[in-house]
Coordinates of C-alpha atoms and ligand atoms in Angstrom, one line a residue:
T870 CA -44.4 76.2 -53.4
Q871 CA -42.3 78.8 -51.6
R872 CA -40.5 81.2 -53.9
K873 CA -37.5 83.5 -53.3
N874 CA -37.3 82.0 -49.8
I875 CA -40.2 84.3 -48.8
P876 CA -42.6 82.4 -46.5
H877 CA -46.3 82.6 -47.3
L878 CA -49.4 81.1 -45.8
I879 CA -51.3 79.6 -48.8
T880 CA -52.6 76.4 -47.2
L881 CA -51.8 74.6 -43.9
A882 CA -50.9 71.6 -46.1
D883 CA -47.5 73.4 -46.5
L884 CA -46.8 73.6 -42.8
S885 CA -45.5 70.8 -40.5
Q886 CA -47.2 69.7 -37.3
S887 CA -44.7 71.7 -35.2
Q888 CA -45.1 74.9 -37.3
I889 CA -48.8 74.7 -36.8
Y890 CA -48.3 74.3 -33.1
N891 CA -45.9 77.2 -33.1
L892 CA -48.7 79.4 -34.5
L893 CA -51.2 78.2 -31.9
R894 CA -48.7 78.8 -29.1
S895 CA -48.0 82.3 -30.3
A896 CA -51.8 83.1 -30.7
I897 CA -52.4 81.8 -27.1
Q898 CA -49.5 83.9 -25.8
H899 CA -50.7 87.0 -27.7
K900 CA -54.3 86.7 -26.5
Y901 CA -53.1 86.1 -22.9
N902 CA -50.7 89.1 -23.0
A903 CA -53.3 91.5 -24.5
K904 CA -56.5 90.4 -22.7
Y905 CA -55.3 88.9 -19.4
A906 CA -51.9 90.5 -18.6
G907 CA -52.6 93.9 -20.1
K908 CA -49.4 93.9 -22.0
G909 CA -48.8 95.7 -25.3
S910 CA -47.1 94.1 -28.2
G911 CA -44.0 96.2 -28.3
E912 CA -45.2 97.3 -31.7
P913 CA -42.8 95.3 -33.8
L914 CA -44.6 96.4 -37.0
K915 CA -44.2 100.1 -36.4
G916 CA -43.8 101.8 -39.8
K917 CA -44.9 98.8 -41.7
T918 CA -48.0 98.2 -43.8
L919 CA -50.1 95.1 -44.5
A920 CA -52.2 95.4 -47.6
L921 CA -55.6 93.6 -47.7
T922 CA -56.7 92.9 -51.2
F923 CA -60.2 91.4 -50.9
S924 CA -62.2 90.4 -53.9
K925 CA -65.1 89.1 -51.7
R926 CA -67.0 90.4 -48.7
S927 CA -65.6 89.8 -45.2
T928 CA -66.5 90.7 -41.6
R929 CA -64.3 88.5 -39.4
T930 CA -61.2 88.2 -41.5
R931 CA -61.0 91.9 -42.2
V932 CA -61.6 93.0 -38.7
A933 CA -59.3 90.4 -37.3
T934 CA -56.5 91.4 -39.7
E935 CA -56.9 95.2 -39.3
S936 CA -57.1 95.1 -35.5
A937 CA -54.2 92.6 -35.2
T938 CA -52.0 94.7 -37.5
A939 CA -52.8 97.8 -35.4
Y940 CA -52.1 96.0 -32.1
L941 CA -48.6 95.1 -33.6
G942 CA -48.0 98.8 -34.4
G943 CA -48.4 98.5 -38.1
T944 CA -50.9 100.0 -40.6
P945 CA -53.5 97.9 -42.4
M946 CA -54.5 99.1 -45.8
F947 CA -57.8 97.8 -47.0
L948 CA -58.1 97.6 -50.8
G949 CA -61.5 96.3 -51.8
S950 CA -62.3 95.3 -55.4
Q951 CA -64.2 98.5 -56.0
D952 CA -61.2 100.6 -55.0
I953 CA -58.2 99.3 -57.0
Q954 CA -57.5 98.7 -60.7
L955 CA -57.2 94.9 -60.2
G956 CA -59.5 92.8 -62.3
V957 CA -60.8 95.8 -64.3
N958 CA -57.8 97.7 -65.6
E959 CA -54.9 95.6 -64.3
S960 CA -53.7 92.0 -64.1
L961 CA -53.0 90.1 -60.9
L962 CA -49.4 89.8 -61.8
D963 CA -48.9 93.6 -62.2
T964 CA -50.9 94.2 -59.1
A965 CA -48.7 91.8 -57.1
K966 CA -45.5 93.4 -58.2
V967 CA -46.7 97.0 -57.5
I968 CA -48.3 96.4 -54.1
S969 CA -45.4 94.3 -52.9
S970 CA -43.0 97.0 -53.9
M971 CA -44.6 99.3 -51.3
A972 CA -46.3 97.2 -48.6
D973 CA -44.6 94.7 -46.3
G974 CA -47.2 91.9 -46.7
I975 CA -50.4 91.1 -48.5
M976 CA -53.5 89.4 -47.0
A977 CA -55.5 88.4 -50.1
R978 CA -59.1 87.1 -50.4
V979 CA -59.6 85.7 -53.8
G980 CA -61.9 83.6 -56.0
P981 CA -60.0 80.9 -57.8
H982 CA -57.2 79.3 -55.7
S983 CA -54.8 79.9 -58.6
D984 CA -55.0 83.6 -57.9
I985 CA -53.3 83.2 -54.6
E986 CA -50.7 81.1 -56.2
V987 CA -50.0 83.8 -58.8
L988 CA -49.7 86.4 -56.0
A989 CA -47.2 84.2 -54.2
K990 CA -45.3 83.7 -57.3
Y991 CA -44.9 87.4 -58.2
S992 CA -45.0 89.1 -54.8
S993 CA -41.7 90.2 -53.1
V994 CA -43.4 90.1 -49.7
P995 CA -45.3 87.4 -47.8
I996 CA -48.8 86.5 -49.0
I997 CA -51.5 85.3 -46.5
N998 CA -54.5 83.5 -48.0
A999 CA -57.5 85.2 -46.5
L1000 CA -59.8 82.6 -48.3
S1001 CA -59.8 81.1 -51.7
D1002 CA -62.3 78.7 -53.3
K1003 CA -60.0 75.8 -52.2
Y1004 CA -58.6 76.8 -48.8
H1005 CA -59.2 79.0 -45.8
P1006 CA -56.2 78.4 -43.6
T1007 CA -56.4 81.2 -41.1
Q1008 CA -59.9 80.0 -40.1
I1009 CA -58.6 76.5 -39.2
L1010 CA -56.0 78.0 -36.8
A1011 CA -58.9 79.8 -35.0
D1012 CA -60.8 76.5 -34.9
L1013 CA -57.9 74.7 -33.4
M1014 CA -57.3 77.4 -30.8
T1015 CA -61.0 77.3 -29.8
M1016 CA -60.9 73.5 -29.5
H1017 CA -57.8 73.9 -27.2
E1018 CA -59.7 76.4 -25.0
V1019 CA -62.8 74.2 -24.9
F1020 CA -61.1 70.8 -24.3
G1021 CA -57.9 72.0 -22.6
P1022 CA -57.3 74.9 -20.2
H1023 CA -59.1 78.2 -20.5
P1024 CA -57.5 81.5 -19.4
D1025 CA -60.6 82.5 -17.5
T1026 CA -60.4 79.5 -15.2
D1027 CA -56.7 78.4 -15.2
S1028 CA -54.1 80.5 -13.5
E1029 CA -51.3 78.5 -15.1
Y1030 CA -52.8 78.8 -18.5
I1031 CA -49.5 79.7 -20.2
S1032 CA -47.3 77.0 -18.6
H1033 CA -45.6 74.3 -20.6
L1034 CA -48.1 71.8 -19.3
H1035 CA -50.7 73.5 -21.5
H1036 CA -49.3 72.9 -24.9
P1037 CA -52.2 72.3 -27.4
K1038 CA -50.5 69.0 -28.4
D1039 CA -51.6 67.7 -25.1
F1040 CA -55.3 68.3 -25.9
L1041 CA -56.0 68.2 -29.6
P1042 CA -54.8 64.8 -30.7
G1043 CA -57.5 62.1 -30.1
L1044 CA -60.4 64.5 -30.3
K1045 CA -63.0 63.6 -33.0
V1046 CA -64.4 66.3 -35.3
A1047 CA -67.4 65.6 -37.6
W1048 CA -68.1 67.8 -40.6
I1049 CA -71.7 67.9 -41.9
G1050 CA -71.9 69.9 -45.1
D1051 CA -70.4 70.9 -48.4
G1052 CA -67.1 69.6 -49.8
N1053 CA -65.8 73.2 -49.8
N1054 CA -62.8 75.3 -48.8
M1055 CA -63.5 74.8 -45.1
L1056 CA -63.7 71.0 -45.4
H1057 CA -60.5 71.0 -47.6
S1058 CA -58.7 73.1 -45.0
M1059 CA -59.7 70.7 -42.2
L1060 CA -58.7 67.7 -44.2
V1061 CA -55.1 68.9 -44.8
T1062 CA -54.8 69.9 -41.1
F1063 CA -56.7 67.7 -38.6
P1064 CA -55.4 64.3 -39.6
K1065 CA -51.8 65.7 -39.5
L1066 CA -52.4 66.7 -35.9
G1067 CA -53.8 63.3 -34.9
I1068 CA -57.4 64.6 -34.7
H1069 CA -59.9 62.0 -35.8
F1070 CA -62.1 63.3 -38.6
S1071 CA -65.2 62.2 -40.4
A1072 CA -67.0 64.1 -43.1
A1073 CA -70.5 63.8 -44.3
T1074 CA -71.2 65.5 -47.7
P1075 CA -74.1 64.9 -50.1
Q1076 CA -73.3 62.6 -53.0
N1077 CA -72.3 65.3 -55.5
Y1078 CA -70.6 67.6 -53.1
Q1079 CA -67.6 65.6 -52.1
P1080 CA -64.2 67.2 -51.4
D1081 CA -61.5 67.4 -54.2
A1082 CA -59.6 64.1 -54.7
D1083 CA -56.2 65.7 -54.3
V1084 CA -57.1 67.0 -50.9
V1085 CA -58.5 63.6 -49.9
E1086 CA -55.2 62.0 -50.9
I1087 CA -53.3 64.4 -48.6
A1088 CA -55.7 63.7 -45.7
K1089 CA -55.3 60.0 -46.1
K1090 CA -51.5 60.2 -46.1
E1091 CA -51.5 62.4 -43.0
A1092 CA -54.0 60.1 -41.2
E1093 CA -51.7 57.1 -42.0
N1094 CA -48.7 59.0 -40.6
S1095 CA -50.4 60.1 -37.4
G1096 CA -52.6 57.1 -36.8
S1097 CA -55.8 59.1 -36.7
E1098 CA -59.1 57.8 -38.0
L1099 CA -60.5 59.4 -41.2
S1100 CA -63.8 58.6 -42.8
F1101 CA -66.2 59.8 -45.5
T1102 CA -69.9 59.2 -45.8
T1103 CA -73.1 60.7 -47.3
A1104 CA -75.0 60.0 -44.0
P1105 CA -74.7 62.8 -41.4
K1106 CA -75.8 60.5 -38.6
E1107 CA -72.9 58.1 -39.3
A1108 CA -70.4 61.0 -39.3
V1109 CA -71.4 62.4 -35.8
K1110 CA -70.8 59.0 -34.0
D1111 CA -68.6 59.7 -30.9
A1112 CA -67.9 63.3 -32.1
D1113 CA -66.5 65.9 -29.7
V1114 CA -67.1 68.6 -32.2
I1115 CA -69.7 69.0 -34.9
V1116 CA -68.9 71.6 -37.5
T1117 CA -70.6 73.0 -40.6
D1118 CA -70.5 76.0 -42.9
T1119 CA -72.9 77.6 -45.3
W1120 CA -74.2 75.3 -48.1
I1121 CA -73.8 78.2 -50.6
S1122 CA -70.3 79.7 -50.6
M1123 CA -69.5 83.1 -52.0
G1124 CA -69.7 82.9 -55.7
Q1125 CA -72.2 80.0 -55.7
E1126 CA -75.3 82.2 -55.3
S1127 CA -76.8 81.0 -58.6
E1128 CA -76.8 77.4 -57.4
K1129 CA -78.9 78.2 -54.3
L1130 CA -82.2 76.5 -55.2
Q1131 CA -80.4 73.3 -56.3
R1132 CA -78.2 73.2 -53.3
L1133 CA -81.1 73.7 -50.8
K1134 CA -82.6 70.6 -52.3
D1135 CA -79.4 68.6 -52.4
F1136 CA -78.5 69.3 -48.8
A1137 CA -81.9 68.2 -47.4
G1138 CA -81.2 66.3 -44.2
F1139 CA -77.9 68.0 -43.5
Q1140 CA -79.1 70.5 -41.0
V1141 CA -77.2 70.2 -37.7
T1142 CA -79.8 69.8 -34.9
M1143 CA -79.8 68.4 -31.3
S1144 CA -81.7 65.3 -32.6
L1145 CA -79.1 64.6 -35.3
A1146 CA -76.4 64.6 -32.7
E1147 CA -78.4 62.4 -30.3
Q1148 CA -79.5 59.9 -32.9
G1149 CA -76.1 59.7 -34.4
G1150 CA -74.4 59.2 -31.0
A1151 CA -72.2 62.2 -30.6
K1152 CA -70.4 62.5 -27.2
P1153 CA -72.8 64.0 -24.6
D1154 CA -70.6 67.1 -24.2
W1155 CA -70.2 67.7 -27.9
K1156 CA -69.6 71.3 -29.1
F1157 CA -70.7 73.1 -32.2
M1158 CA -68.4 75.2 -34.4
H1159 CA -69.1 77.2 -37.6
C1160 CA -66.7 79.7 -39.3
L1161 CA -69.7 82.1 -39.9
P1162 CA -71.5 83.8 -41.5
R1163 CA -74.3 81.4 -40.8
K1164 CA -77.7 80.7 -42.3
S1165 CA -80.3 78.8 -40.4
E1166 CA -80.7 76.1 -43.0
E1167 CA -77.3 74.4 -42.1
V1168 CA -77.8 74.7 -38.3
D1169 CA -81.0 75.5 -36.4
D1170 CA -81.3 78.2 -33.7
E1171 CA -81.5 75.7 -30.9
V1172 CA -78.0 74.4 -31.5
F1173 CA -76.5 77.7 -32.8
Y1174 CA -77.5 79.7 -29.7
S1175 CA -77.1 76.9 -27.2
P1176 CA -74.2 76.5 -24.7
K1177 CA -72.9 73.8 -27.0
S1178 CA -72.1 76.5 -29.6
V1179 CA -68.6 78.1 -29.4
V1180 CA -69.0 80.0 -32.6
F1181 CA -68.5 83.5 -31.1
E1182 CA -65.3 82.4 -29.2
E1183 CA -64.2 80.9 -32.5
A1184 CA -64.9 84.2 -34.3
E1185 CA -62.8 86.2 -31.7
N1186 CA -60.0 83.7 -32.0
R1187 CA -59.6 84.7 -35.7
K1188 CA -57.9 87.9 -34.4
W1189 CA -55.3 86.1 -32.2
T1190 CA -54.5 83.5 -34.7
I1191 CA -54.2 85.9 -37.6
L1192 CA -52.0 88.0 -35.3
A1193 CA -49.7 85.0 -34.8
V1194 CA -49.5 84.5 -38.6
I1195 CA -48.7 88.2 -39.2
D1196 CA -46.1 88.0 -36.4
A1197 CA -44.5 84.9 -37.9
L1198 CA -44.4 86.2 -41.5
L1199 CA -43.7 89.9 -41.1
V1200 CA -41.7 90.0 -37.8
K1201 CA -40.0 86.6 -37.2
K1202 CA -40.0 85.8 -41.0
S1203 CA -40.4 82.1 -40.3
F1204 CA -43.0 79.6 -39.0
D1205 CA -40.2 77.8 -37.1
Ligands
CP2712 N1 -65.2 83.2 -41.3 C1 -64.9 84.2 -42.1 O1 -63.9 84.1 -42.9 O2 -65.7 85.3 -42.1 P1 -65.7 86.5 -43.0 O3 -66.1 86.1 -44.4 O4 -66.7 87.5 -42.4 O5 -64.3 87.1 -43.0
NVA2713 N1 -67.3 78.5 -47.5 C1 -67.5 79.9 -47.2 C2 -66.7 80.4 -46.1 C3 -66.9 81.8 -45.7 C4 -66.0 82.3 -44.6 C5 -67.3 80.7 -48.5 O1 -66.3 80.4 -49.2 O2 -68.1 81.6 -48.8

């Protein structure tokens, strides 16, 4: 729900197909300008501040957001849970009102998804979800950008990279992505996005680790609209059939540390390996993605450090896609 006409990025379920493509196009353009054309941003955020309220650890999201804000001429202000009054001496509601009265935007990493909803309700400036227990929208934008670079043109090899011929809508629909892992915030985020874009998607999760029913409903409706295939299974081999991309994430998300032993047992057989991909019949040139941080239980070293793995490109693309989100919300003030 969008309040006071302020646009937020809470989940990609709220954005249309063309709004998602607009963000990808913008990220591609910014990366090209900065890395390949040596152009600056024009510093549209000069004099503005983006507050980062993070209640959990972060490497990529924090570095991406701080460096993107600096590139746009603004100032990132990191407010870790040890630094501010939030959660100890002050409520989320009061914190949202106070920070938004001084900063121009808030990038928030929270525990319960309801926290990001509260922030959006009471903030007078745009809120960007930097991860909640339900969704991780900025990660999916980086995943889409990486898939575009892998299966479409790449700026290193294509001199007409930025031309209209190279719109991601020409490359993403029709790809097949297979998720092997937990029914967590990453799977939820893919479910509300990939079917909407016409990307075929299959998810293998252990029996008791299935995605939330409301998210599955959204995915089914989107798949019907776009005509993409969507399937759920508890058998990893079934899910990887004909996959262009195999993707996983940690089996133990932040906040679930006490469930570690049980989860390691329950996820037996879910490690991504070359033989899983071969036996399941993934496409010969399949690629591996992972939002990181990674543990070796969910994917072995052979896959993770192989040429099939695009995880470090994916990590870098966090910067360009978050940059596009900040540009949309704080500069253009719209996703359209
Ligand atoms: N992928 C991701 O969000 O990484 P961080 O937790 O390091 O930000
Ligand atoms: N599912 C993981 C993603 C980390 C980027 C977590 O929530 O901890």
